[in-house]
Coordinates of C-alpha atoms and ligand atoms in Angstrom, one line a residue:
M159 CA 0.0 0.0 0.0
K160 CA 1.4 3.4 -1.0
K161 CA 0.2 6.9 -0.6
I162 CA 0.9 9.3 -3.5
V163 CA 0.4 13.1 -3.7
I164 CA 0.0 14.7 -7.0
S165 CA 0.3 18.5 -7.9
T166 CA -0.2 20.6 -11.0
G167 CA 2.0 23.7 -11.3
G168 CA 2.7 26.6 -13.7
G169 CA 0.4 27.6 -16.5
D170 CA -2.3 25.1 -17.2
A171 CA -2.3 23.0 -20.3
P172 CA -4.9 20.7 -21.9
G173 CA -4.2 17.2 -20.7
L174 CA -3.5 17.9 -17.0
N175 CA -6.8 16.2 -16.0
A176 CA -5.9 13.2 -18.2
V177 CA -2.7 12.7 -16.3
I178 CA -4.6 12.9 -13.0
Y179 CA -7.1 10.4 -14.3
A180 CA -4.4 7.9 -15.3
V181 CA -2.6 8.3 -12.0
V182 CA -5.7 7.7 -9.9
H183 CA -6.7 4.7 -12.0
S184 CA -3.3 3.1 -12.0
C185 CA -2.9 3.6 -8.3
Y186 CA -6.4 2.2 -7.6
R187 CA -5.5 -1.0 -9.5
R188 CA -2.5 -1.4 -7.1
G189 CA -4.5 -0.6 -4.0
W190 CA -2.7 2.7 -3.4
E191 CA -4.2 6.0 -2.2
V192 CA -3.9 9.3 -4.1
Y193 CA -4.2 12.8 -2.8
G194 CA -4.2 16.0 -4.8
S195 CA -2.5 19.1 -3.6
R196 CA -4.5 22.2 -4.6
S197 CA -2.9 25.1 -6.5
G198 CA 0.6 23.6 -6.8
Y199 CA 2.1 23.1 -3.4
K200 CA -0.7 24.8 -1.4
G201 CA -2.1 21.5 -0.3
L202 CA 1.3 20.4 1.1
L203 CA 1.6 23.7 2.9
N204 CA -1.8 23.8 4.4
L205 CA -3.3 20.3 4.8
D206 CA -6.8 21.6 4.4
E207 CA -6.0 22.1 0.8
L208 CA -5.2 18.4 0.2
M209 CA -8.0 16.4 -1.4
R210 CA -8.3 12.6 -1.5
L211 CA -8.8 11.5 -5.1
T212 CA -11.1 8.6 -5.8
L213 CA -12.3 7.1 -9.1
E214 CA -15.6 9.1 -8.7
D215 CA -13.6 12.4 -8.5
V216 CA -11.9 11.7 -11.8
E217 CA -14.7 10.2 -13.8
E218 CA -14.5 11.5 -17.4
I219 CA -12.0 14.2 -16.6
Y220 CA -9.6 12.9 -19.2
A221 CA -11.5 14.8 -21.8
T222 CA -11.6 18.2 -20.0
G223 CA -9.3 21.2 -20.1
G224 CA -7.7 22.9 -17.1
T225 CA -6.9 21.0 -13.9
I226 CA -9.3 19.9 -11.2
L227 CA -6.5 20.7 -8.7
G228 CA -6.0 24.3 -9.8
S229 CA -2.6 25.6 -10.6
T230 CA -0.4 28.6 -10.1
N231 CA 2.8 30.1 -11.6
K232 CA 3.4 32.2 -8.5
G233 CA 4.1 29.5 -5.9
N234 CA 7.8 28.7 -5.6
P235 CA 8.2 27.4 -2.0
F236 CA 11.9 28.1 -2.1
S237 CA 11.3 31.8 -2.6
T238 CA 7.9 32.9 -1.4
P239 CA 7.1 36.6 -1.0
V240 CA 5.7 37.2 2.5
E241 CA 4.6 40.6 4.0
N242 CA 6.3 41.2 7.3
L243 CA 4.9 43.3 10.2
A244 CA 6.3 46.5 8.8
G245 CA 4.4 45.9 5.6
E246 CA 7.5 45.0 3.6
I247 CA 7.8 42.1 1.3
Q248 CA 10.4 39.5 2.2
I249 CA 11.4 36.4 0.3
V250 CA 11.3 33.3 2.5
D251 CA 12.0 29.6 2.0
I252 CA 9.0 27.5 3.2
S253 CA 10.2 24.2 1.7
D254 CA 11.0 22.7 5.1
K255 CA 7.3 23.0 6.1
I256 CA 6.3 21.2 2.9
M257 CA 8.9 18.4 3.6
K258 CA 7.5 18.1 7.2
N259 CA 3.9 17.8 6.0
F260 CA 4.9 15.3 3.3
T261 CA 6.3 13.1 6.0
R262 CA 3.5 13.8 8.4
M263 CA 0.9 12.6 5.8
G264 CA 2.9 9.4 5.2
F265 CA 3.3 10.1 1.5
D266 CA 5.6 7.7 -0.4
C267 CA 6.0 9.8 -3.5
H268 CA 5.0 13.1 -5.1
I269 CA 4.1 13.3 -8.8
A270 CA 4.8 16.8 -10.0
I271 CA 3.2 17.7 -13.2
G272 CA 4.7 20.9 -14.7
G273 CA 6.9 22.8 -17.0
D274 CA 10.5 23.8 -16.5
G275 CA 9.7 26.1 -13.4
S276 CA 7.6 23.5 -11.6
L277 CA 10.0 20.6 -12.4
E278 CA 12.9 22.7 -11.1
I279 CA 11.0 23.0 -7.8
A280 CA 10.3 19.3 -7.9
H281 CA 14.1 18.6 -8.4
R282 CA 15.0 20.8 -5.4
F283 CA 12.5 18.8 -3.3
A284 CA 14.1 15.6 -4.6
L285 CA 17.5 16.9 -3.5
K286 CA 16.0 17.5 0.0
G287 CA 15.0 13.8 0.1
M288 CA 11.5 13.8 -1.2
P289 CA 10.8 10.9 -3.6
V290 CA 9.6 12.7 -6.7
V291 CA 8.5 11.7 -10.2
G292 CA 8.0 14.5 -12.8
V293 CA 5.5 14.7 -15.7
P294 CA 6.3 17.2 -18.5
K295 CA 3.6 19.7 -19.3
T296 CA 3.6 22.9 -21.3
I297 CA 1.8 24.1 -24.4
D298 CA 5.2 25.7 -25.4
N299 CA 6.8 22.2 -25.9
D300 CA 10.1 23.7 -24.8
L301 CA 11.2 21.0 -22.3
E302 CA 14.4 19.2 -23.1
A303 CA 14.6 15.4 -22.7
T304 CA 11.1 14.7 -24.0
D305 CA 10.1 14.6 -27.7
R306 CA 6.7 16.2 -26.8
T307 CA 5.0 17.8 -23.8
F308 CA 1.2 17.4 -23.6
G309 CA -0.8 20.5 -24.3
F310 CA 1.2 21.5 -27.3
D311 CA -0.8 19.6 -29.9
T312 CA -4.0 21.2 -28.6
A313 CA -2.5 24.7 -28.7
V314 CA -1.2 24.1 -32.2
S315 CA -4.7 22.9 -33.3
T316 CA -6.3 26.0 -31.8
A317 CA -3.8 28.3 -33.5
T318 CA -4.1 26.5 -36.8
E319 CA -7.9 26.8 -36.7
A320 CA -7.6 30.5 -36.0
L321 CA -5.3 31.0 -39.0
D322 CA -7.7 29.1 -41.2
K323 CA -10.4 31.5 -40.2
L324 CA -8.3 34.6 -40.7
H325 CA -7.5 33.8 -44.3
S326 CA -11.0 34.7 -45.6
T327 CA -11.2 38.0 -43.7
A328 CA -7.6 39.0 -44.7
K329 CA -8.4 38.2 -48.3
S330 CA -11.7 40.0 -48.4
H331 CA -10.1 43.2 -47.2
D332 CA -6.6 42.9 -48.8
R333 CA -5.2 43.1 -45.4
V334 CA -2.2 41.8 -43.4
M335 CA -3.3 39.9 -40.3
V336 CA -0.6 39.6 -37.6
V337 CA -1.3 36.8 -35.1
E338 CA 0.6 36.7 -31.9
V339 CA 0.8 33.2 -30.4
M340 CA 2.4 31.8 -27.2
G341 CA 6.0 30.7 -27.0
R342 CA 8.2 32.5 -24.6
D343 CA 11.6 31.0 -25.4
S344 CA 10.9 28.8 -28.4
G345 CA 8.8 29.1 -31.5
W346 CA 7.2 25.6 -31.7
I347 CA 3.6 26.8 -31.6
A348 CA 4.3 29.5 -34.2
L349 CA 6.2 27.2 -36.5
Y350 CA 3.8 24.2 -36.4
S351 CA 0.6 26.3 -36.7
G352 CA 2.1 28.7 -39.2
I353 CA 3.3 26.0 -41.6
S354 CA 0.0 24.1 -41.4
G355 CA -2.1 27.3 -41.4
G356 CA -0.7 28.8 -44.6
A357 CA 1.2 31.7 -43.0
D358 CA 3.3 33.9 -45.2
V359 CA 5.7 34.9 -42.4
I360 CA 6.5 33.1 -39.2
L361 CA 8.6 34.9 -36.5
I362 CA 10.1 32.8 -33.7
P363 CA 12.5 33.6 -30.8
E364 CA 15.2 31.4 -32.4
I365 CA 15.6 33.8 -35.4
P366 CA 15.8 37.5 -34.6
F367 CA 13.8 39.1 -37.4
D368 CA 14.4 41.9 -39.9
M369 CA 11.4 44.0 -40.7
D370 CA 12.7 44.7 -44.2
E371 CA 12.4 41.0 -44.9
V372 CA 9.0 40.8 -43.5
C373 CA 7.7 43.7 -45.6
K374 CA 9.5 42.4 -48.7
K375 CA 7.6 39.1 -48.4
I376 CA 4.3 40.9 -48.1
T377 CA 5.0 43.1 -51.2
D378 CA 6.3 40.1 -53.1
N379 CA 3.0 38.4 -52.5
E380 CA 1.4 41.2 -54.5
L381 CA 3.7 40.5 -57.5
H382 CA 1.8 37.3 -57.9
G383 CA -1.7 38.6 -57.3
K384 CA -1.9 37.9 -53.5
D385 CA -2.9 41.2 -51.9
Y386 CA -3.2 39.9 -48.3
A387 CA -0.8 38.1 -45.9
I388 CA -0.8 36.2 -42.7
V389 CA 2.0 36.8 -40.2
V390 CA 2.4 34.5 -37.2
V391 CA 4.6 35.8 -34.4
A392 CA 5.6 34.0 -31.2
E393 CA 5.3 36.3 -28.1
G394 CA 9.0 35.8 -27.4
A395 CA 10.3 36.8 -30.9
S396 CA 12.3 39.9 -31.2
V397 CA 13.6 42.2 -34.0
K398 CA 17.3 41.9 -34.8
G399 CA 19.3 43.9 -32.2
G400 CA 16.1 44.5 -30.2
T401 CA 14.7 43.0 -27.0
V402 CA 11.6 40.9 -26.3
I403 CA 8.6 43.1 -25.8
N404 CA 6.9 42.5 -22.4
K405 CA 4.4 44.0 -20.0
G406 CA 6.6 43.9 -16.9
D407 CA 6.6 41.8 -13.8
G408 CA 3.0 42.3 -13.1
E409 CA 2.3 40.0 -10.2
L410 CA 3.9 39.4 -6.8
G411 CA 5.7 36.1 -6.6
R412 CA 5.7 35.5 -10.3
E413 CA 9.2 34.7 -11.5
E414 CA 8.8 35.4 -15.2
V415 CA 7.9 38.7 -16.9
I416 CA 4.5 38.8 -18.7
L417 CA 5.2 38.8 -22.4
G418 CA 3.0 40.4 -25.1
G419 CA 2.9 43.2 -27.6
V420 CA 5.2 42.0 -30.3
G421 CA 2.2 41.3 -32.7
E422 CA 1.0 44.9 -32.5
W423 CA 4.5 46.2 -32.8
V424 CA 5.1 44.2 -36.0
A425 CA 1.6 45.3 -37.4
S426 CA 2.5 49.0 -36.8
E427 CA 5.8 48.6 -38.5
I428 CA 4.1 47.1 -41.5
R429 CA 1.6 49.9 -41.7
K430 CA 4.4 52.5 -41.3
R431 CA 6.8 50.9 -43.8
I432 CA 4.5 49.8 -46.7
N433 CA 1.3 51.5 -45.9
K434 CA -0.7 48.3 -45.9
D435 CA -3.9 47.9 -44.1
T436 CA -2.9 45.7 -41.1
R437 CA -4.6 44.3 -38.1
S438 CA -3.2 42.3 -35.2
L439 CA -4.7 39.9 -32.7
V440 CA -3.3 38.0 -29.7
L441 CA -4.5 34.4 -29.4
G442 CA -3.3 34.3 -25.8
H443 CA -4.9 31.9 -23.3
L444 CA -7.3 30.5 -25.9
Q445 CA -4.4 28.3 -26.7
R446 CA -4.3 26.9 -23.2
G447 CA -8.0 26.2 -23.0
G448 CA -10.5 23.6 -24.1
S449 CA -10.6 19.9 -24.4
P450 CA -7.2 18.1 -25.2
T451 CA -6.9 16.7 -28.7
N452 CA -6.7 12.9 -29.1
F453 CA -2.9 13.2 -29.3
D454 CA -2.6 15.1 -26.0
R455 CA -5.1 12.9 -24.2
L456 CA -3.3 9.8 -25.1
L457 CA 0.1 11.3 -24.3
A458 CA -1.1 12.6 -21.0
L459 CA -2.7 9.2 -20.0
R460 CA 0.5 7.4 -21.0
F461 CA 2.6 9.9 -18.9
G462 CA 0.3 9.3 -15.9
A463 CA 0.4 5.5 -16.1
A464 CA 4.2 5.6 -16.8
A465 CA 4.8 7.8 -13.7
V466 CA 3.0 5.2 -11.5
R467 CA 5.0 2.4 -13.0
L468 CA 8.2 4.2 -12.0
I469 CA 7.0 4.5 -8.5
A470 CA 6.1 0.8 -8.4
D471 CA 9.7 0.1 -9.6
G472 CA 11.1 2.5 -6.9
I473 CA 12.6 4.9 -9.4
F474 CA 12.6 8.5 -8.2
G475 CA 14.1 11.9 -9.2
Q476 CA 13.1 11.2 -12.8
M477 CA 10.7 12.6 -15.3
V478 CA 8.7 10.4 -17.6
A479 CA 9.5 11.3 -21.2
L480 CA 8.4 10.5 -24.7
S481 CA 11.3 9.2 -26.7
A482 CA 10.6 8.0 -30.3
S483 CA 7.4 6.2 -29.5
S484 CA 8.3 4.9 -26.0
M485 CA 7.9 6.1 -22.4
I486 CA 11.3 6.4 -20.7
P487 CA 12.6 7.9 -17.4
V488 CA 15.1 10.8 -17.6
P489 CA 16.8 12.4 -14.7
L490 CA 14.8 15.6 -13.6
I491 CA 18.1 17.5 -13.9
D492 CA 18.3 16.8 -17.6
A493 CA 14.8 17.9 -18.2
I494 CA 15.4 21.4 -16.6
K495 CA 18.9 22.2 -17.6
S496 CA 18.0 24.1 -20.8
R497 CA 15.0 25.0 -23.0
K498 CA 14.3 23.0 -26.1
K499 CA 14.7 25.3 -29.0
V500 CA 13.5 24.9 -32.6
D501 CA 16.4 23.2 -34.5
L502 CA 17.0 25.6 -37.4
N503 CA 18.4 22.8 -39.6
S504 CA 15.3 20.6 -39.0
D505 CA 13.2 19.5 -41.9
K506 CA 10.3 21.6 -40.5
V507 CA 12.2 24.8 -40.8
L508 CA 13.5 23.7 -44.2
T509 CA 9.9 22.9 -45.2
A510 CA 8.8 26.4 -44.2
R511 CA 11.6 28.0 -46.2
E512 CA 11.0 25.7 -49.3
I513 CA 7.3 26.5 -49.4
G514 CA 8.1 30.2 -49.4
I515 CA 7.4 31.2 -45.8
C516 CA 9.6 34.0 -44.6
L517 CA 11.2 33.4 -41.2
G518 CA 12.3 37.0 -40.9
D519 CA 15.7 36.3 -42.4
C520 CA 14.7 35.0 -45.8
Q521 CA 17.1 37.0 -47.9
D522 CA 20.1 36.2 -45.7
F523 CA 19.3 32.5 -45.7
F524 CA 18.9 32.0 -49.4
E525 CA 21.9 34.2 -50.2
K526 CA 24.0 32.1 -47.8
Q527 CA 22.7 28.9 -49.4
E528 CA 23.7 30.2 -52.9
D529 CA 27.1 31.3 -51.6
N530 CA 27.7 27.9 -50.1
G531 CA 26.7 26.3 -53.4
K532 CA 29.2 28.4 -55.3
Q533 CA 32.1 27.5 -53.0
Ligands
F6P858 O1 4.6 28.7 -20.4 C1 3.3 28.6 -21.0 C2 2.8 30.0 -21.3 O2 1.6 29.7 -21.9 C3 3.7 30.9 -22.1 O3 3.7 30.7 -23.4 C4 3.1 32.3 -21.7 O4 4.1 33.3 -21.8 C5 2.8 32.1 -20.3 O5 2.4 30.7 -20.1 C6 1.6 32.9 -19.8 O6 1.3 32.7 -18.5 P1 0.2 33.4 -17.6 O7 -0.8 32.3 -17.4 O8 0.8 33.8 -16.4 O9 -0.4 34.5 -18.4

């Protein structure tokens, strides 16, 4: 008989509930108990926020978005902002209290479902002696050591559907539509949805862009009778020599700045430079919502079941990962050491270039290719 506690941390992603479903079912078959910690580590900090999870609690949740446990991206127990008596904010480490509660509750393992931030916290608890298994989540798909995170496929589907819809309105008005999608450090969502959604330009954090190239692509469209264009830009993309546009820190306890604004910036530059009717929109949290796609459901269910198998085998400090088509354990430290970037030599990037999509550096790229060919 084992007692497991599960938490969901960071920004939510479609598929979180499917992982919880698989964990509860896999544990139930083994006669183990599962508890859920509400809002990240809140349940381990304040035991009233722990909930026992039964089969009834998780009935049919595999198909739903969000997380029944709630989530937060402001809850790092190793650096928590607390107001002191003088009204000043102090950063304190409350991880020992969580360790004590974990032991007091008699838990055997913590399953931490999260992106790089949450898994780093899980790794620090593992170093303090907590048996931990990680499950990789993020719509951004930017975690090293796993081929895919769940949530990404759903986000790409949502963004692709939006692009499909924007084509007709862009065409009707001879307009440029600039669509800002999520992707802080890597351009996976922009690249996948942009290629599949017929974008003319895709701007990603991995390639600092040149507005001359972006505008040239739009005016080149007109040479062959296409008077409209679709530009997809990842929130973390930046102009060559510029910085990532953000909205500041925003919230107390949040470790990352809030990104946003690059889409409108690109739109205003297009208007200014080529006097083209241009509109921008931000897809934002639409990409995080809704029911997970079949791909994400299956992946999330497989991750949840694989996490429980690791616990059964007594393997901790690892994250379950998708490698080729298998579930494998990888050390948590490998999962968090760097962000997974789009490989600029991958066939997806080459496909984008070959089918005429501008990645913000088109001219440079093809000139370089020609020069290499001449040498
Ligand atoms: O990490 C996933 C992500 O969706 C990022 O792409 C985005 O910058 C961030 O979350 C937004 O988080 P929040 O929920 O705090 O707005």
